[in-house]
Coordinates of C-alpha atoms in Angstrom, one line a residue:
X1 CA -67.4 27.9 1.7
X2 CA -64.8 29.5 3.8
X3 CA -64.9 33.0 5.1
X4 CA -62.0 33.9 2.8
X5 CA -63.9 32.8 -0.3
X6 CA -67.0 34.7 0.7
X7 CA -64.9 37.9 1.2
X8 CA -63.4 37.5 -2.2
X9 CA -66.9 37.0 -3.8
X10 CA -68.1 40.2 -2.1
X11 CA -65.0 42.1 -3.3
X12 CA -65.6 40.8 -6.8
X13 CA -69.2 41.9 -6.7
X14 CA -68.3 45.3 -5.4
X15 CA -65.7 45.7 -8.2
X16 CA -68.3 44.7 -10.8
X17 CA -70.7 47.3 -9.5
X18 CA -68.1 50.0 -9.6
X19 CA -67.1 49.0 -13.1
X20 CA -70.7 49.0 -14.3
X21 CA -71.2 52.5 -12.9
X22 CA -68.0 53.7 -14.6
X23 CA -69.1 52.2 -17.9
X24 CA -72.5 53.8 -17.6
X25 CA -71.0 57.2 -17.1
X26 CA -68.6 56.8 -20.0
X27 CA -71.4 55.6 -22.3
X28 CA -73.5 58.7 -21.3
X29 CA -70.6 61.0 -22.1
X30 CA -69.7 59.4 -25.4
X31 CA -73.0 59.7 -27.2
X32 CA -72.9 62.1 -30.2
X33 CA -75.1 64.8 -28.7
X34 CA -72.9 65.0 -25.5
X35 CA -69.8 65.2 -27.6
X36 CA -71.2 68.1 -29.7
X37 CA -72.5 69.9 -26.6
X38 CA -69.1 69.6 -24.9
X39 CA -67.3 70.9 -28.1
X40 CA -69.6 73.8 -28.5
X41 CA -69.3 74.6 -24.7
X42 CA -65.5 74.5 -24.9
X43 CA -65.5 76.7 -28.0
X44 CA -67.8 79.3 -26.5
X45 CA -65.6 79.6 -23.4
X46 CA -62.7 81.2 -25.3
X47 CA -62.8 84.6 -26.9
X48 CA -61.7 83.4 -30.3
X49 CA -64.3 80.6 -30.1
X50 CA -67.1 83.0 -29.3
X51 CA -66.1 85.2 -32.3
X52 CA -65.9 82.2 -34.6
X53 CA -69.2 80.7 -33.3
X54 CA -71.1 84.0 -33.5
X55 CA -69.6 84.8 -37.0
X56 CA -70.6 81.4 -38.3
X57 CA -74.1 81.6 -36.8
X58 CA -74.5 85.1 -38.3
X59 CA -73.4 83.9 -41.8
X60 CA -75.8 80.9 -41.7
X61 CA -78.7 83.1 -40.6
X62 CA -78.2 85.9 -43.2
X63 CA -76.8 83.8 -46.2
X64 CA -78.3 80.3 -45.9
X65 CA -78.1 79.6 -49.7
X66 CA -74.4 80.7 -49.9
X67 CA -73.5 78.6 -46.9
X68 CA -75.3 75.6 -48.3
X69 CA -73.5 75.9 -51.7
X70 CA -70.1 76.3 -50.0
X71 CA -70.8 73.3 -47.8
X72 CA -71.9 71.2 -50.8
X73 CA -68.7 72.2 -52.7
X74 CA -66.5 71.2 -49.8
X75 CA -68.3 67.9 -49.5
X76 CA -67.8 67.2 -53.2
X77 CA -64.1 68.2 -52.9
X78 CA -63.7 65.9 -49.9
X79 CA -65.5 63.1 -51.7
X80 CA -63.1 63.4 -54.7
X81 CA -60.0 63.5 -52.4
X82 CA -61.0 60.5 -50.4
X83 CA -62.3 58.4 -53.3
X84 CA -59.6 56.2 -54.9
X85 CA -59.0 57.3 -58.5
X86 CA -60.3 54.9 -61.1
X87 CA -58.7 55.2 -64.5
X88 CA -60.6 54.1 -67.5
X89 CA -58.5 52.9 -70.4
X90 CA -60.1 52.8 -73.8
X91 CA -58.6 50.8 -76.6
X92 CA -57.6 52.8 -79.6
X93 CA -58.9 50.9 -82.6
X94 CA -59.9 51.6 -86.2
X95 CA -63.7 51.5 -86.5
X96 CA -63.4 50.2 -90.0
X97 CA -61.5 47.1 -88.9
X98 CA -63.7 44.3 -87.6
X99 CA -62.2 42.3 -84.7
X100 CA -63.0 38.6 -84.6
X101 CA -65.5 37.5 -81.9
X102 CA -64.7 35.0 -79.2
X103 CA -65.6 31.4 -80.3
X104 CA -68.5 31.2 -77.8
X105 CA -70.0 34.4 -79.1
X106 CA -69.5 33.5 -82.7
X107 CA -71.3 30.2 -82.2
X108 CA -74.3 31.9 -80.7
X109 CA -74.4 34.2 -83.7
X110 CA -74.1 31.5 -86.4
X111 CA -77.7 31.4 -87.5
X112 CA -78.8 31.2 -91.1
X113 CA -79.5 34.6 -92.6
X114 CA -82.9 35.2 -94.1
X115 CA -81.9 38.1 -96.3
X116 CA -78.9 38.3 -98.6
X117 CA -76.6 41.3 -98.4
X118 CA -77.6 43.7 -101.1
X119 CA -75.4 46.1 -103.0
X120 CA -73.6 48.6 -100.8
X121 CA -74.4 46.8 -97.6
X122 CA -71.7 45.3 -95.3
X123 CA -72.0 41.8 -93.8

């Protein structure tokens, strides 16, 4: 190998090492607990955020059941909003009118009857 090729290989290895370090730092910052900690830290730095955070914490500590019920209601509401609506169409039919069965179903039901229809009974 020539000196130029060896220099290129060293440069490539150094670039890979830097890239690995960068990816490790990004991965450490993007886990869920780090994101929550960063959000809470950012919120607590502003005056409005401190008031909001402290008020929410006070409400949860003093009214846990109320907060739980409200959170459950919001979750149900969001579930209904995000769920695609499914409409159920029911056929309007007269219950006294018998509809014919499909031929395959009719064939499976064609068995001899043991009892005859008595007076007042329907077939």
